[in-house]
Tab-separated table of C-alpha atoms in Angstrom:
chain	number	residue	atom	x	y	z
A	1361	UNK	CA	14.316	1.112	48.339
A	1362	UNK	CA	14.016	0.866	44.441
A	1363	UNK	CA	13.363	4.508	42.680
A	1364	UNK	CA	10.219	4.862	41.331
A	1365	UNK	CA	11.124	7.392	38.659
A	1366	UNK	CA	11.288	5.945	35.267
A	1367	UNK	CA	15.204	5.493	33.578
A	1368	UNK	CA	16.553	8.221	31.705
A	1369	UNK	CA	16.685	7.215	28.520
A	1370	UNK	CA	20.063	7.683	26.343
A	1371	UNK	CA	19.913	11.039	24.755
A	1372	UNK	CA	22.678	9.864	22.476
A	1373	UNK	CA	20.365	7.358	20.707
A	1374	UNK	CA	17.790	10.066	19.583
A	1375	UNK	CA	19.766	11.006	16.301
A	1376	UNK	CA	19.527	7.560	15.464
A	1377	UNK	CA	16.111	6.898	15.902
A	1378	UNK	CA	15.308	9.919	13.784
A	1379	UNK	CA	17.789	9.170	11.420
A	1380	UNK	CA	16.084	5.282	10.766
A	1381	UNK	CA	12.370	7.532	10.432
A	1382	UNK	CA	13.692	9.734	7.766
A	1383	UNK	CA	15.102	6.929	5.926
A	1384	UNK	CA	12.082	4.529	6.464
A	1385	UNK	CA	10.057	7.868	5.590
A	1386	UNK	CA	12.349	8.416	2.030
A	1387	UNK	CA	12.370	4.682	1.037
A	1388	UNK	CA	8.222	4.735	1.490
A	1389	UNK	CA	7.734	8.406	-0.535
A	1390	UNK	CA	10.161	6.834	-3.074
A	1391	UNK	CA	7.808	3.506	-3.487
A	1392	UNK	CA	4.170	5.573	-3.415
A	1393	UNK	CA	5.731	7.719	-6.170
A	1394	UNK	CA	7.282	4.918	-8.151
A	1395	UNK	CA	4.015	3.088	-7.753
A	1396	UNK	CA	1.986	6.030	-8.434
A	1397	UNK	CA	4.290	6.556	-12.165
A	1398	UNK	CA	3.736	2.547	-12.879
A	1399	UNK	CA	-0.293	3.440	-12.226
A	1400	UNK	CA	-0.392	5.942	-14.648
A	1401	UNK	CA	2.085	3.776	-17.483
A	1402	UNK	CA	0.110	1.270	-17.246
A	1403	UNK	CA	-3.276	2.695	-18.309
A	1404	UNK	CA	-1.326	4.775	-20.644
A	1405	UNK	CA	-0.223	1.442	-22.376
A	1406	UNK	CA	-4.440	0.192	-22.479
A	1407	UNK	CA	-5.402	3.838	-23.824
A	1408	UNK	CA	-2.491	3.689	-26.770
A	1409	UNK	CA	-3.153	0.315	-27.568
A	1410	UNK	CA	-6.931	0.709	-27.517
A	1411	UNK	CA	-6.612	3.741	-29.829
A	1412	UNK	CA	-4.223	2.295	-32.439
A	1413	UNK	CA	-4.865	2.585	-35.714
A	1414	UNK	CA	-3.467	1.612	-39.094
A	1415	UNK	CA	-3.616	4.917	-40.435
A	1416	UNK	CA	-1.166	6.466	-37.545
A	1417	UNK	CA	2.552	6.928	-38.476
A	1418	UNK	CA	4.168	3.949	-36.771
A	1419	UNK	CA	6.900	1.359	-36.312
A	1420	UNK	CA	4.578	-0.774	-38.746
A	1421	UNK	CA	3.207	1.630	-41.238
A	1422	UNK	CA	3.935	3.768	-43.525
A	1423	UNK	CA	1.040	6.733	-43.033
A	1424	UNK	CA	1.685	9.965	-42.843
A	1425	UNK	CA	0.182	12.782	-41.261
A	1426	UNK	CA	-1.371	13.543	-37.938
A	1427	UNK	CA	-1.813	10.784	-35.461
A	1428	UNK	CA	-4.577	9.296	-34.491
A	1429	UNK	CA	-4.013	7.653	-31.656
A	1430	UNK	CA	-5.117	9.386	-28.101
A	1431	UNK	CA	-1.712	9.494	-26.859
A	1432	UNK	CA	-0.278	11.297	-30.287
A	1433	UNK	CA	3.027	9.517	-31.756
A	1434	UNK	CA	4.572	8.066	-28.824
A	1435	UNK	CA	1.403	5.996	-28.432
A	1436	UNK	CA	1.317	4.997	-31.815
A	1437	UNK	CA	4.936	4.101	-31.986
A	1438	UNK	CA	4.393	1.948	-28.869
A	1439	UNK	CA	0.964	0.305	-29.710
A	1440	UNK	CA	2.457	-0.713	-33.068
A	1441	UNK	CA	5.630	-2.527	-31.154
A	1442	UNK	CA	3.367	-4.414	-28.661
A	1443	UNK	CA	1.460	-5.502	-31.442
A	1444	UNK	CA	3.909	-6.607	-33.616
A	1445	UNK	CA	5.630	-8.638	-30.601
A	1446	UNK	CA	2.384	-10.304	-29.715
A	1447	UNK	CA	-0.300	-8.978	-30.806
A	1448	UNK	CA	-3.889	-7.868	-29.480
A	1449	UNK	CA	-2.448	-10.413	-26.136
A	1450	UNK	CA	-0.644	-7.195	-25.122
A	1451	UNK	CA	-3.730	-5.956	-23.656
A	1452	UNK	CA	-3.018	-7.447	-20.840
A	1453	UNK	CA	0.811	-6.297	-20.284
A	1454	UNK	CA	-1.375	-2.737	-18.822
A	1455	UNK	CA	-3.083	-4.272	-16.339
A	1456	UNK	CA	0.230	-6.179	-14.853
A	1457	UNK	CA	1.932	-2.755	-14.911
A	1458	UNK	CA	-0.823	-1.146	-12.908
A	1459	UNK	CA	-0.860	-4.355	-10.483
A	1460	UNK	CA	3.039	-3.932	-9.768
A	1461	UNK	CA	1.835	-0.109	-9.240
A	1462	UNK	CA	-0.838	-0.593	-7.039
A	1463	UNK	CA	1.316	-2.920	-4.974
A	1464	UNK	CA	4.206	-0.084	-4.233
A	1465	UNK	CA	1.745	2.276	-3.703
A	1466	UNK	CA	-0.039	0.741	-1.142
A	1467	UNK	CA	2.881	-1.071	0.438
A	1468	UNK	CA	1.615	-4.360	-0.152
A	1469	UNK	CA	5.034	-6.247	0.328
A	1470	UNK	CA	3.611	-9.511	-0.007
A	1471	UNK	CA	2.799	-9.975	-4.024
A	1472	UNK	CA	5.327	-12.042	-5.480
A	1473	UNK	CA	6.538	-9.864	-8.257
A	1474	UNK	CA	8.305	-12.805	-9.825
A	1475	UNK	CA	4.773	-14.961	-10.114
A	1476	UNK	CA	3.478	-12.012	-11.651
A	1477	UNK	CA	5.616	-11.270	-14.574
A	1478	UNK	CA	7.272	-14.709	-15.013
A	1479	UNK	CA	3.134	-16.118	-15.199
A	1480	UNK	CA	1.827	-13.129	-16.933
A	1481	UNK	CA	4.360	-12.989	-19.647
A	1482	UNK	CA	4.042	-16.658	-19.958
A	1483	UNK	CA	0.233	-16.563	-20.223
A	1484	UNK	CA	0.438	-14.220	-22.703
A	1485	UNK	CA	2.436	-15.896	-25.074
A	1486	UNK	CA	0.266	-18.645	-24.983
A	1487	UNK	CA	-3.100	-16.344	-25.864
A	1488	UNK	CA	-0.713	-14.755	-28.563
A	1489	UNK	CA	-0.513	-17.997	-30.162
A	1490	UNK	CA	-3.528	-19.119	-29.264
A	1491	UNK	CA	-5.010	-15.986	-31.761
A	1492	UNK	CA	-2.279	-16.611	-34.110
A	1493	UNK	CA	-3.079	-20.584	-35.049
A	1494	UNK	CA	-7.264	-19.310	-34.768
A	1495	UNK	CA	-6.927	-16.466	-37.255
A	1496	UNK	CA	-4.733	-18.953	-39.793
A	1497	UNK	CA	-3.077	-15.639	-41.696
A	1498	UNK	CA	-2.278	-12.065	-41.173
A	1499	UNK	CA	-5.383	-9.699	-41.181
A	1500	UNK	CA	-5.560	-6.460	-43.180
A	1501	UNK	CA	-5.249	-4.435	-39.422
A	1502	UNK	CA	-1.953	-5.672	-38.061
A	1503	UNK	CA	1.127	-6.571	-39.742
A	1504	UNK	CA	2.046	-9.455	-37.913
A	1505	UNK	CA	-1.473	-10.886	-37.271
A	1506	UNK	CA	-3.511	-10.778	-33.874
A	1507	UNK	CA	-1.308	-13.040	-32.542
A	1508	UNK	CA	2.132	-10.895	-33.219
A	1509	UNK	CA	4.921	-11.865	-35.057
A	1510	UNK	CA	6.184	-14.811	-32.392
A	1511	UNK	CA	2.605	-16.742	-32.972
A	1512	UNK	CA	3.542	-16.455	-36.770
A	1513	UNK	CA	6.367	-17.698	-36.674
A	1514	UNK	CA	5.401	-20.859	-34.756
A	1515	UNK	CA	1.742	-20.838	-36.622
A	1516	UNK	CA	3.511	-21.832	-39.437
A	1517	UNK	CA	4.281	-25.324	-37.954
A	1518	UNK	CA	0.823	-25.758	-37.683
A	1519	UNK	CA	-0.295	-25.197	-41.312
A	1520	UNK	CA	1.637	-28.534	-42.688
A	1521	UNK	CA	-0.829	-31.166	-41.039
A	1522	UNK	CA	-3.838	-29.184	-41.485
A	1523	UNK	CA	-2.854	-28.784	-45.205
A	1524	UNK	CA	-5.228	-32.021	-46.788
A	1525	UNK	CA	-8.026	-31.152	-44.265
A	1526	UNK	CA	-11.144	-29.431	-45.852
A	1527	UNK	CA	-12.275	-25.992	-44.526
A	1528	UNK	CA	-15.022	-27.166	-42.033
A	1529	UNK	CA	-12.266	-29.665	-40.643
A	1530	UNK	CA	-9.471	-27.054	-40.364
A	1531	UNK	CA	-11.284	-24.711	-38.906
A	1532	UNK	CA	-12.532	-27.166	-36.022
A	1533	UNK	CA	-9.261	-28.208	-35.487
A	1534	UNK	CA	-7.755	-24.864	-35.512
A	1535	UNK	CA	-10.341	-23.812	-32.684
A	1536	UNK	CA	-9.838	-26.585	-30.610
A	1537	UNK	CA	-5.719	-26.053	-30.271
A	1538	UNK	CA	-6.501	-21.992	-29.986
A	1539	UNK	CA	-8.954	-23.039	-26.885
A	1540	UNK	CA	-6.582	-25.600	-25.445
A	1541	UNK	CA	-3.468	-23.345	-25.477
A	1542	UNK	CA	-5.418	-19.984	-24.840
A	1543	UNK	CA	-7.401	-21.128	-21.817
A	1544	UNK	CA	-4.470	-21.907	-19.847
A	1545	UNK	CA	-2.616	-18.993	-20.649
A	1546	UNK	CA	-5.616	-16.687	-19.871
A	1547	UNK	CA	-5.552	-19.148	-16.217
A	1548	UNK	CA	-2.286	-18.074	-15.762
A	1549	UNK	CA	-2.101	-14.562	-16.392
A	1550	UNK	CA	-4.832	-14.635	-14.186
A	1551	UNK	CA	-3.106	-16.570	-11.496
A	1552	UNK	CA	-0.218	-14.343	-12.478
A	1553	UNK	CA	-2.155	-10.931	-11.246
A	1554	UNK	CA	-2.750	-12.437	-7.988
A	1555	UNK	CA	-6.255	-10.172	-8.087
A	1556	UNK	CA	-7.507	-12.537	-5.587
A	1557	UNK	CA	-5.702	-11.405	-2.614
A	1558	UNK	CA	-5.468	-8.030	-3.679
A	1559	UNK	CA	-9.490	-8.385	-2.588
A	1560	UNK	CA	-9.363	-10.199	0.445
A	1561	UNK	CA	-6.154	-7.992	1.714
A	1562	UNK	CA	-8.766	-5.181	1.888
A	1563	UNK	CA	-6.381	-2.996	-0.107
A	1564	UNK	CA	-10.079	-2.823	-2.795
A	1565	UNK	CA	-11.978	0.309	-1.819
A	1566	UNK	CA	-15.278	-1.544	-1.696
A	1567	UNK	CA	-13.519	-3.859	1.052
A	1568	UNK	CA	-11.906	-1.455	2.841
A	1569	UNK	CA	-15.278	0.306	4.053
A	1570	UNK	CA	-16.110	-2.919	5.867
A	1571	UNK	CA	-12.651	-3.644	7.429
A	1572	UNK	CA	-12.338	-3.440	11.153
A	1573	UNK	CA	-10.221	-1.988	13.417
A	1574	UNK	CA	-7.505	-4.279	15.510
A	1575	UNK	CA	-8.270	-5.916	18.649
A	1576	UNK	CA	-6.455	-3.967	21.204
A	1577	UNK	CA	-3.845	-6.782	22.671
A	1578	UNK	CA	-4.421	-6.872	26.350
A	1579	UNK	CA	-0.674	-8.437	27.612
A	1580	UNK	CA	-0.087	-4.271	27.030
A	1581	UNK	CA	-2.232	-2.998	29.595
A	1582	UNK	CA	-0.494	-2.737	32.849
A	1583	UNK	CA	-2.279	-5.300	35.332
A	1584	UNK	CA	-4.022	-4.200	38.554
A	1585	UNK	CA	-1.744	-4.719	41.964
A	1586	UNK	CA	-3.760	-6.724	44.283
A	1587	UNK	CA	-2.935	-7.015	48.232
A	1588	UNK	CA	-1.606	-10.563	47.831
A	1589	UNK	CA	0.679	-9.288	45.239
A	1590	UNK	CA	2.261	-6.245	47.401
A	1591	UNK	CA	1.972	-8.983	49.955
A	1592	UNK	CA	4.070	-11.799	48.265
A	1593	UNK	CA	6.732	-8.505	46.942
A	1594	UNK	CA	7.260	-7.895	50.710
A	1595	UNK	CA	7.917	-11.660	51.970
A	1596	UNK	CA	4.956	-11.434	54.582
A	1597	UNK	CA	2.388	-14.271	54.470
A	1598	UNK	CA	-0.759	-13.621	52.824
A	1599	UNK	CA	-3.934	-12.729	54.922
A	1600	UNK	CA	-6.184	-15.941	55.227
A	1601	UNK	CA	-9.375	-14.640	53.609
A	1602	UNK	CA	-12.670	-15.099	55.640
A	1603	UNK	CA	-15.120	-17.524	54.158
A	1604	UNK	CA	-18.669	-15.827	53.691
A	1605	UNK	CA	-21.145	-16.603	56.483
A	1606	UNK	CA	-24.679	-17.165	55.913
A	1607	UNK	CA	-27.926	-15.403	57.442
């Protein structure tokens, strides 16, 4: 007759087990803080470039005296090399830092990191450009223009065929190429950010009050033991059941 007592279970394979939780534990401490320090870069990098100034003491001016800016002279410095590089586009360089961020810190292994920098850095090329070719020459604010030096450079293509057009003309046509290569690099930053299944994972506090807890999977819940089972475990026949005889 078979025991009924359960297997002992190999003491030797405890000190594994433990030793897998402690590393599993490490490796997810080590993304929630890594995450948590992207969160907090990335709106420093929205707060320094929101409070730059041309009268700070940066990579790109020559001021002197006490900075401005909200996060002192690092922000400065930093704001001024964004926006040299591509301009007021580098708004949205935060935001993909604190979507990397938000995805370590909530163990969301399924954002394609690659998407979102390869699309977001290409998207906002295209809107530095895109600012560059609309504002036709460097404003009094930046150095490099609102479109950075890199939409500058290549604006400068652009200025030979618009040459014998008159102003009303130029600055049509100038609109028109700033909307058709903005708009799809404002589509894929966007696309880039992948914001859209950041919502419907429930990982947004305003969905996660609504989410649901799991169905509870019934193949894990031991079945009853009927007679006819014990029966057909012993090798006896089964009991002919008596049909139900009316009044």
């Amino acid at each position: 007759m078979a025991s009924r007592h359960p297997a002992h279970r190999d003491k030797s394979s405890a000190p594994a087990e433990w030793d897998g939780v402690v590393r599993a534990g490490l490796v997810r401490s080590g993304a929630v803080l890594s995450g948590a320090l992207l969160l907090l870069l990335g709106l420093a990098l929205l707060i320094a470039l929101a409070s730059f100034s041309t009268g700070d003491n940066s990579l790109t001016t020559a001021a002197e005296g006490v900075s401005g800016n909200w996060l002192g002279a690092p922000g400065a410095w930093v704001a001024s090399l964004i926006l040299f590089l591509i301009g007021w586009a580098g708004l949205g360089l935060g935001p993909m830092v604190m979507r990397h961020g938000w995805a370590l810190f909530m163990g969301d292994g399924g954002l394609d990191r690659r998407r979102l920098w390869l699309w977001g850095m290409i998207g906002l090329l295209l809107m530095a450009l895109a600012l560059g070719i609309w504002e036709d020459a460097p404003s009094s604010s930046l150095t490099a223009g609102a479109g950075g030096i890199i939409a500058y450079m290549v604006e400068g293509l652009v200025d030979a065929p618009l040459g014998g057009l008159s102003a009303m003309n130029e600055a049509l046509v100038r609109f028109a190429a700033a909307l058709l290569i903005g708009l799809p690099g404002l589509i894929l930053w966007w696309r880039g950010m992948q914001l859209g299944r950041l919502a419907w994972s429930g990982q947004l506090p305003w969905r996660r009050s609504g989410a649901t807890a799991p169905a509870t999977i019934a193949a894990d819940e031991p079945a009853t033991e009927t007679t006819a089972d014990r029966a057909d475990a012993a090798g006896l026949p089964r009991r002919p059941v008596n049909p139900v005889r009316g009044p």
